[in-house]
Coordinates of N, CA and C and ligand atoms in Angstrom, one line a residue:
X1 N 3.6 16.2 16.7 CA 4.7 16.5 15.9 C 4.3 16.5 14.4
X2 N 4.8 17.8 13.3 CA 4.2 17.7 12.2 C 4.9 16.5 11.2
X3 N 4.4 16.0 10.5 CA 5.2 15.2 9.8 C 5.4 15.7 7.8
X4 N 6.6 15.3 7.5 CA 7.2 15.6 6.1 C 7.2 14.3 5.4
X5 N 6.6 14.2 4.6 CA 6.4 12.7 3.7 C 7.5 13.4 2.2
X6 N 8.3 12.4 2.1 CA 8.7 12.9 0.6 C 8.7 11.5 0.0
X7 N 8.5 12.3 -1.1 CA 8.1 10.3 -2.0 C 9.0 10.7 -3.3
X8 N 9.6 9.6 -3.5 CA 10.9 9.6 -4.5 C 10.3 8.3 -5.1
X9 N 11.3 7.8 -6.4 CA 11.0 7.5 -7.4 C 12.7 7.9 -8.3
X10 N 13.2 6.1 -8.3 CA 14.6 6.2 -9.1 C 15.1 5.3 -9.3
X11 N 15.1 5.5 -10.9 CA 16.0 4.0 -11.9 C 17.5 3.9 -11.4
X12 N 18.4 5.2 -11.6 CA 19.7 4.7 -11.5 C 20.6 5.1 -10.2
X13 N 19.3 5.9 -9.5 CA 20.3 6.1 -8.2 C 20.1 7.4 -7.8
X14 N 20.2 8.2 -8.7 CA 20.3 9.8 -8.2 C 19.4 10.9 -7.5
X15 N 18.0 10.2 -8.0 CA 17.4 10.9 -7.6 C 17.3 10.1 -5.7
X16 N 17.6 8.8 -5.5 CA 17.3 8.6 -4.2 C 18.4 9.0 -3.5
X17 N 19.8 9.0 -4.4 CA 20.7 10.4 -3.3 C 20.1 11.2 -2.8
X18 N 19.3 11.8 -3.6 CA 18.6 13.2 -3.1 C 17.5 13.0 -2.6
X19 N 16.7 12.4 -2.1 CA 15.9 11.9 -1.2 C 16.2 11.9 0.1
X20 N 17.5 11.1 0.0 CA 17.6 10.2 1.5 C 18.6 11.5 2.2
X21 N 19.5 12.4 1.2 CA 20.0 13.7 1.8 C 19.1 14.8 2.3
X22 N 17.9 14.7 1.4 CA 16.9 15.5 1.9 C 16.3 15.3 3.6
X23 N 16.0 13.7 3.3 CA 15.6 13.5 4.1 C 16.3 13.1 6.1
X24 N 17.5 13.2 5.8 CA 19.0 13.2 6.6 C 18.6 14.5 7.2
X25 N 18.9 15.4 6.3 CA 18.7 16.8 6.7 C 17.9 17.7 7.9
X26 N 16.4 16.9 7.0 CA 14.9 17.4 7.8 C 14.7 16.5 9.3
X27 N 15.5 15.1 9.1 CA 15.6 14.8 10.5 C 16.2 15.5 11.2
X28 N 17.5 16.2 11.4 CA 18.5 16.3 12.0 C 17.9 17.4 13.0
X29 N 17.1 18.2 13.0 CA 16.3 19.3 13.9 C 15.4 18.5 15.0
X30 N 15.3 17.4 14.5 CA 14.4 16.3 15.7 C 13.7 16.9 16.2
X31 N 12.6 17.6 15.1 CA 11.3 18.3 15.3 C 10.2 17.9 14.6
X32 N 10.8 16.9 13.5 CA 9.6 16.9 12.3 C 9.6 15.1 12.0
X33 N 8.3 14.6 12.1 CA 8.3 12.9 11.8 C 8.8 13.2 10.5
X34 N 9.7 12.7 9.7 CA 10.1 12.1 8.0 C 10.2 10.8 7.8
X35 N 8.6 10.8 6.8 CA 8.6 9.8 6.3 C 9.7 9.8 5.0
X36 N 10.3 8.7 4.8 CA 10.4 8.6 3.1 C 10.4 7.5 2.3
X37 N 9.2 7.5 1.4 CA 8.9 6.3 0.6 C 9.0 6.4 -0.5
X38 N 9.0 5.6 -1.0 CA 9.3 4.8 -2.3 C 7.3 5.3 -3.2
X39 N 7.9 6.0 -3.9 CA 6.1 6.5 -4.9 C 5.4 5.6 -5.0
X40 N 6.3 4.3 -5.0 CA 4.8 2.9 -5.2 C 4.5 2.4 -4.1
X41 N 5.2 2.8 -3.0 CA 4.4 2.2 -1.6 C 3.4 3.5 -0.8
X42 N 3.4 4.7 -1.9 CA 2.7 5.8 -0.8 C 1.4 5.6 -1.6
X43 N 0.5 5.9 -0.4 CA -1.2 5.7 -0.9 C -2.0 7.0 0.0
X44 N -2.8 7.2 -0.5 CA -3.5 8.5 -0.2 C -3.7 8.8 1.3
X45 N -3.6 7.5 2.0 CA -3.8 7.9 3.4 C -2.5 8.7 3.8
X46 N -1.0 8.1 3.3 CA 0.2 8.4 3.5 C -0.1 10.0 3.2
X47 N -0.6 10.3 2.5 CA -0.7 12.1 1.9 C -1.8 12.6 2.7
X48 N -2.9 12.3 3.2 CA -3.4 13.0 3.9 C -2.7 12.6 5.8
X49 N -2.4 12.1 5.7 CA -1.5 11.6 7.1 C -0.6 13.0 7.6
X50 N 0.1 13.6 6.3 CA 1.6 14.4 6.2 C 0.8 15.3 6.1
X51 N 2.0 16.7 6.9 CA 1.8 17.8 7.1 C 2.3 18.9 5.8
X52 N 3.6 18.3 5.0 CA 4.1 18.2 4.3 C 4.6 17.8 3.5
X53 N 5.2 18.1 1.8 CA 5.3 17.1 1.3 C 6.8 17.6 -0.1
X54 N 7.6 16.7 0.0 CA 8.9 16.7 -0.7 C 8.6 15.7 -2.0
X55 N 8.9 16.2 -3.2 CA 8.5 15.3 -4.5 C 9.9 15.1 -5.0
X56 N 10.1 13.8 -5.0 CA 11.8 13.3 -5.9 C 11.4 12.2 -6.8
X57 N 11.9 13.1 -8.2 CA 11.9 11.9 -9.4 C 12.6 12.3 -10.5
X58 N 13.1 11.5 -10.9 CA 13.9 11.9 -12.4 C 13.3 12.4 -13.3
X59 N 13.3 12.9 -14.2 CA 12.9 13.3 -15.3 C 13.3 12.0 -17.0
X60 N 12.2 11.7 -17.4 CA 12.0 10.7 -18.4 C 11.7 10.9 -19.7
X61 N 11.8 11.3 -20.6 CA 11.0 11.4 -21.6 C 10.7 13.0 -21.8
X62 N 11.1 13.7 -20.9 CA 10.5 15.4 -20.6 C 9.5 15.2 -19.8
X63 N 8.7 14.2 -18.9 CA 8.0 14.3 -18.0 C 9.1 13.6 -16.8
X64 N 7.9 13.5 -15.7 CA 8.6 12.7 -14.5 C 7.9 11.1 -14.7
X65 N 9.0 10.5 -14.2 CA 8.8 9.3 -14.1 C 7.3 8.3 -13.9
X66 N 7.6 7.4 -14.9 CA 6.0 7.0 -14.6 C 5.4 6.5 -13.7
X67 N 6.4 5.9 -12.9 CA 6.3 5.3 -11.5 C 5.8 6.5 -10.5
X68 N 6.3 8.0 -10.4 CA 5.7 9.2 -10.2 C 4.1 9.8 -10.1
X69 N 4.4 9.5 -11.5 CA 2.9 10.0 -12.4 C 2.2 8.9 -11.6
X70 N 2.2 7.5 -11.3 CA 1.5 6.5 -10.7 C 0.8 6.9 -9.8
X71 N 1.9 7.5 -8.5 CA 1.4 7.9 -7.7 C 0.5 8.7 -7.3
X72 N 0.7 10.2 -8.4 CA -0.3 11.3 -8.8 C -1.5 10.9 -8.6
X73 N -1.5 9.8 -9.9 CA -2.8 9.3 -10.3 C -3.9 8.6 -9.3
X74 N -3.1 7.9 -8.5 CA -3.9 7.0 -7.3 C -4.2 8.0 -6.4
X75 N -3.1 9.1 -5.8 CA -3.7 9.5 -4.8 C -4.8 11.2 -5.0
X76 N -4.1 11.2 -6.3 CA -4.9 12.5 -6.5 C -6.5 12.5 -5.4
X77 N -7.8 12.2 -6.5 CA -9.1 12.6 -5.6 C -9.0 12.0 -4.4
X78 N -8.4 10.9 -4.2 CA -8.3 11.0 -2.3 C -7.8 12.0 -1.6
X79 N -6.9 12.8 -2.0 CA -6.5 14.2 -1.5 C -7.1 15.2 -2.2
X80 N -7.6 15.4 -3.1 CA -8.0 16.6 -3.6 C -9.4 17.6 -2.3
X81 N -9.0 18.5 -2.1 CA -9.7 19.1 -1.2 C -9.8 18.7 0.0
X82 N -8.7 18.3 0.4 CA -8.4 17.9 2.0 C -6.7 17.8 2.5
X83 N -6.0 18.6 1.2 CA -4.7 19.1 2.2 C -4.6 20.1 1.2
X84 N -5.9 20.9 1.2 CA -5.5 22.5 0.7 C -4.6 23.4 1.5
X85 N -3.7 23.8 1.0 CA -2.9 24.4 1.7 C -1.4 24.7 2.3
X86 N -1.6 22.6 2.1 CA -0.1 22.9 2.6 C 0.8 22.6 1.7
X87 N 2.1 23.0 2.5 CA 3.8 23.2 2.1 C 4.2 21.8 0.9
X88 N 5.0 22.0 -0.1 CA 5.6 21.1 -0.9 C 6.9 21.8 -1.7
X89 N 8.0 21.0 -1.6 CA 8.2 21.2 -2.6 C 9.0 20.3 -3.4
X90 N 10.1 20.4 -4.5 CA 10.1 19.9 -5.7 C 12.1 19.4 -5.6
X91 N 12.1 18.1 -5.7 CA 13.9 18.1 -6.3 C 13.7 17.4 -7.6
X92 N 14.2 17.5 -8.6 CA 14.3 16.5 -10.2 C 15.9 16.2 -10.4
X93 N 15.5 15.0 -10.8 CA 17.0 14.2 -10.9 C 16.8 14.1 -12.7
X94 N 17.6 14.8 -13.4 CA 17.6 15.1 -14.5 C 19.0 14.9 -15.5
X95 N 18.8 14.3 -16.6 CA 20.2 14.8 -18.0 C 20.9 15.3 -18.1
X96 N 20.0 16.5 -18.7 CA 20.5 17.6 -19.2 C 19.3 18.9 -18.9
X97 N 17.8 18.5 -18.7 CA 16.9 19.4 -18.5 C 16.0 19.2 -17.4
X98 N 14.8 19.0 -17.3 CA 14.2 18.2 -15.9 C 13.2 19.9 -15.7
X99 N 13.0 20.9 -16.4 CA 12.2 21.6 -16.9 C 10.7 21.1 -16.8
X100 N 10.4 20.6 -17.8 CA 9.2 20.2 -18.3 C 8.9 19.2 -16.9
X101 N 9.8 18.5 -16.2 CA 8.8 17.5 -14.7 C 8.1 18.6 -13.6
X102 N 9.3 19.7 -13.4 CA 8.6 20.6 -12.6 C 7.7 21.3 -13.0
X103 N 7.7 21.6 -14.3 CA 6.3 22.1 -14.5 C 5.0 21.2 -14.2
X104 N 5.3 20.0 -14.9 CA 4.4 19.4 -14.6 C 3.5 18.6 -13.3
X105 N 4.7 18.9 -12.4 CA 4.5 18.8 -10.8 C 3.5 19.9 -10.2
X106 N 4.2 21.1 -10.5 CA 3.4 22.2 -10.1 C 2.1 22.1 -10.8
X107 N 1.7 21.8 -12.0 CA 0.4 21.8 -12.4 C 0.1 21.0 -11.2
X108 N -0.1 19.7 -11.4 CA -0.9 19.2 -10.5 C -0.9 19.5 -9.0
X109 N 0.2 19.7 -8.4 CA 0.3 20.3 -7.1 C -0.8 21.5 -6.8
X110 N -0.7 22.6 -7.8 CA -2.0 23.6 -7.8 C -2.8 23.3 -8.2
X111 N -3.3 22.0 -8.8 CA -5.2 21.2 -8.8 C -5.0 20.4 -7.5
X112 N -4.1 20.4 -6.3 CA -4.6 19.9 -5.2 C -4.2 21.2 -4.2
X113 N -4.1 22.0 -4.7 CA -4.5 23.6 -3.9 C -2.7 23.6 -2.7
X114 N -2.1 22.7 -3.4 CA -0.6 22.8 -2.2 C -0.1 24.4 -2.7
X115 N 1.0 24.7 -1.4 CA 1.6 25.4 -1.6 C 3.3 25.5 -1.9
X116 N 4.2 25.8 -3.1 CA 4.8 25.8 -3.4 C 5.8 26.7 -2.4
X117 N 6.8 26.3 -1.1 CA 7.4 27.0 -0.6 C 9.3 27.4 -0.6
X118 N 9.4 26.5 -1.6 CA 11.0 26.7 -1.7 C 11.4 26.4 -3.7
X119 N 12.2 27.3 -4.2 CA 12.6 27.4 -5.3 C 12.7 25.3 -6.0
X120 N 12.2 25.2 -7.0 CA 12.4 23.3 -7.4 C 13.9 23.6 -7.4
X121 N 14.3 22.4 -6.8 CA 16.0 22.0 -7.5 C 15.9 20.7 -8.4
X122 N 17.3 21.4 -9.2 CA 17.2 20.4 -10.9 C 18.6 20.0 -10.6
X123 N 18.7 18.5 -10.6 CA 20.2 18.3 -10.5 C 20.5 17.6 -12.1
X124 N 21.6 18.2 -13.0 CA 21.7 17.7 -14.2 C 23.0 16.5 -13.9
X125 N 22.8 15.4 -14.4 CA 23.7 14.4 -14.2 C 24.4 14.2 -15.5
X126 N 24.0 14.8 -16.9 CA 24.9 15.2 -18.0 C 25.2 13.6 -18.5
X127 N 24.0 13.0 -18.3 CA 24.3 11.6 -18.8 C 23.7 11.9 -20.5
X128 N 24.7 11.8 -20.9 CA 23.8 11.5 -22.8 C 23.7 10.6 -23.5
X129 N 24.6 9.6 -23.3 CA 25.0 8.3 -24.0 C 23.9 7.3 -23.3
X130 N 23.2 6.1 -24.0 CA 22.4 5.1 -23.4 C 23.3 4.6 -22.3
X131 N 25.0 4.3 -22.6 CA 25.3 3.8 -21.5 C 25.5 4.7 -20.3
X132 N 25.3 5.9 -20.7 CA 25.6 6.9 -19.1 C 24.5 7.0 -19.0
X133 N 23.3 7.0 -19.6 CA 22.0 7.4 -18.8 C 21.6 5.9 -18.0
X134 N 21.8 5.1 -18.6 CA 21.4 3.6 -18.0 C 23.0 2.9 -16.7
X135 N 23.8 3.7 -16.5 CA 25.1 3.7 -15.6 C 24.4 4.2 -14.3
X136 N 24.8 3.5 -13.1 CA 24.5 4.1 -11.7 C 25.0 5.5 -11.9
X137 N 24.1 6.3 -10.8 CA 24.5 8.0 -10.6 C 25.4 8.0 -9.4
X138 N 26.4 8.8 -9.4 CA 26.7 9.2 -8.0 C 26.3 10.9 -8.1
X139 N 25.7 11.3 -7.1 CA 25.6 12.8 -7.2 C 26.4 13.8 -6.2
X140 N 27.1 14.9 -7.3 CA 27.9 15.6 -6.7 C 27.5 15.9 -5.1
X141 N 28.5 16.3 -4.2 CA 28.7 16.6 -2.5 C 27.5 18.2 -2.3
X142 N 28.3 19.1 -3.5 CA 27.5 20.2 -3.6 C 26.2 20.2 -4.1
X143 N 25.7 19.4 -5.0 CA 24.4 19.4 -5.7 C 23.6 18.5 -4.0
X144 N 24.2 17.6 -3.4 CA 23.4 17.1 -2.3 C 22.7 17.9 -1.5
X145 N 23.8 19.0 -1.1 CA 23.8 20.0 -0.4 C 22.5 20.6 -0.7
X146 N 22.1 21.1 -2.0 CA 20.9 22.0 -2.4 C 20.1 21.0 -1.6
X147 N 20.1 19.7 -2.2 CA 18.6 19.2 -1.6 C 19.1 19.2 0.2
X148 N 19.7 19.1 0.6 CA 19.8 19.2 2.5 C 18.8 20.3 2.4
X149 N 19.5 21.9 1.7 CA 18.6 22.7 2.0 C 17.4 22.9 1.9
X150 N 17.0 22.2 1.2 CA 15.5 22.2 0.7 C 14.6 21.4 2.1
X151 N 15.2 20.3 2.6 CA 15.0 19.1 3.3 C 15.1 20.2 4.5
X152 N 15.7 20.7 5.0 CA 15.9 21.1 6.2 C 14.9 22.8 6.5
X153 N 15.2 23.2 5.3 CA 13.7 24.0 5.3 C 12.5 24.0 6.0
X154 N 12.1 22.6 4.6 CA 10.6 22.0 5.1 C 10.6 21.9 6.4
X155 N 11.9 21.1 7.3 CA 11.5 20.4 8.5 C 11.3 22.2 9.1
X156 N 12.3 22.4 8.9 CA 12.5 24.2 9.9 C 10.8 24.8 9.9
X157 N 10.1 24.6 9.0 CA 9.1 25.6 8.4 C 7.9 25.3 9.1
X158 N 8.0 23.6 9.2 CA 6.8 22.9 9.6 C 6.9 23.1 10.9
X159 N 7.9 22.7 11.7 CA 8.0 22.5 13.3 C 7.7 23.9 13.8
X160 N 8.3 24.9 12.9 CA 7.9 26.5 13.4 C 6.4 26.9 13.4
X161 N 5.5 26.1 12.5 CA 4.5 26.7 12.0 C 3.9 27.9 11.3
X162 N 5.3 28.3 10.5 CA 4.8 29.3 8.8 C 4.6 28.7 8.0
X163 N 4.4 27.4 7.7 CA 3.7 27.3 6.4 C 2.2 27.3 6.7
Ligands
FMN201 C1 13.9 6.5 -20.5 C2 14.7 7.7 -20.1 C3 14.3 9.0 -20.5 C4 15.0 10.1 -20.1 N1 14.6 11.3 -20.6 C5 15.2 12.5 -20.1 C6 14.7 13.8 -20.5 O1 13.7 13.9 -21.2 N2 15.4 14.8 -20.0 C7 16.5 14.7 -19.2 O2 17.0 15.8 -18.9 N3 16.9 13.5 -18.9 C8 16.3 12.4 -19.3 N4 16.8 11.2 -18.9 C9 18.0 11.1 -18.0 C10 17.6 10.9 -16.5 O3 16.8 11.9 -16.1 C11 18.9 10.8 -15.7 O4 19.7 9.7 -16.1 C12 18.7 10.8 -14.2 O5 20.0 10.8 -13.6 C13 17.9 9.7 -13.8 O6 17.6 9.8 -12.4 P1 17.8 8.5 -11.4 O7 19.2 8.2 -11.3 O8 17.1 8.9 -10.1 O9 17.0 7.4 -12.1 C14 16.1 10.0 -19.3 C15 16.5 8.7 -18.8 C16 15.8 7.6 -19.2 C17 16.2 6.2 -18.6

């Protein structure tokens, strides 16, 4: 069975809505193992383990989260040149922008040779105030949705074997 690892990363809530809908989703075909961890518990074996791979994190500063970036960092050269190839893609739990994390995902995603197979989704949560950005998220029914489809993709894509 192929398996889908998505690794998420979230201060106030939203972006692990979208995780755990993603990852709801990609079960529901009961064709694909889904892991889903927490960025500070995945370690390089966890990435070369998976067939695929789902990235969820908020957007901080105009980058992604540093707890994110952590993970990058640790597992990067243990995977570099040993999951050229495969499928990933991208959800951002964002403000107002969440721009600048996908780019900076995809950089690094194409220095470990992955392949980008579904449009990133940006969910803007329109927090501007310290107290709404630091307030629990609830994330819209519809914006969930986008990530199911993303989630259910991967599983669809992997168990078929087009990616
Ligand atoms: C320290 C900090 C920096 C942030 N910087 C940005 C930013 O640069 N761009 C943006 O769109 N949102 C920014 N936000 C807003 C968060 O992305 C937003 O609150 C999002 O819902 C957080 O996701 P989470 O609920 O998964 O933690 C920032 C939030 C915090 C706490």
């Amino acid at each position: 069975m192929k398996r889908l690892l998505i690794v998420w990363h979230s201060m106030t809530g939203g972006s692990e809505q979208m995780a755990c809908a993603a990852a709801t989703a990609a079960r529901a075909g009961g064709e694909v193992d889904v892991r889903l961890q927490r960025a500070g518990d995945t370690s390089g074996d966890d990435v070369l383990a998976a067939d695929g791979y789902l990235f969820v994190t908020p957007e901080n500063l105009a980058s992604m989260a540093g707890l994110m970036k952590d993970f990058f960092d640790r597992i990067y050269y243990a995977a570099l040149e040993r999951i050229n190839g495969r499928p990933y893609a991208i959800l951002i739990c964002a403000g107002s922008d969440g721009t600048g994390t996908v780019r900076q995902i995809q950089r690094i995603a194409t220095g470990l040779r992955l392949r980008e197979v579904a449009p990133a989704v940006i969910v803007n949560t329109a927090a501007q105030t310290p107290e709404a950005i630091l307030a629990a998220k609830t994330i819209a029914e519809h914006e969930l949705q986008r990530c199911r489809d993303v989630g259910a993709g991967l599983a669809a894509g992997l168990a078929a074997g087009v990616f």
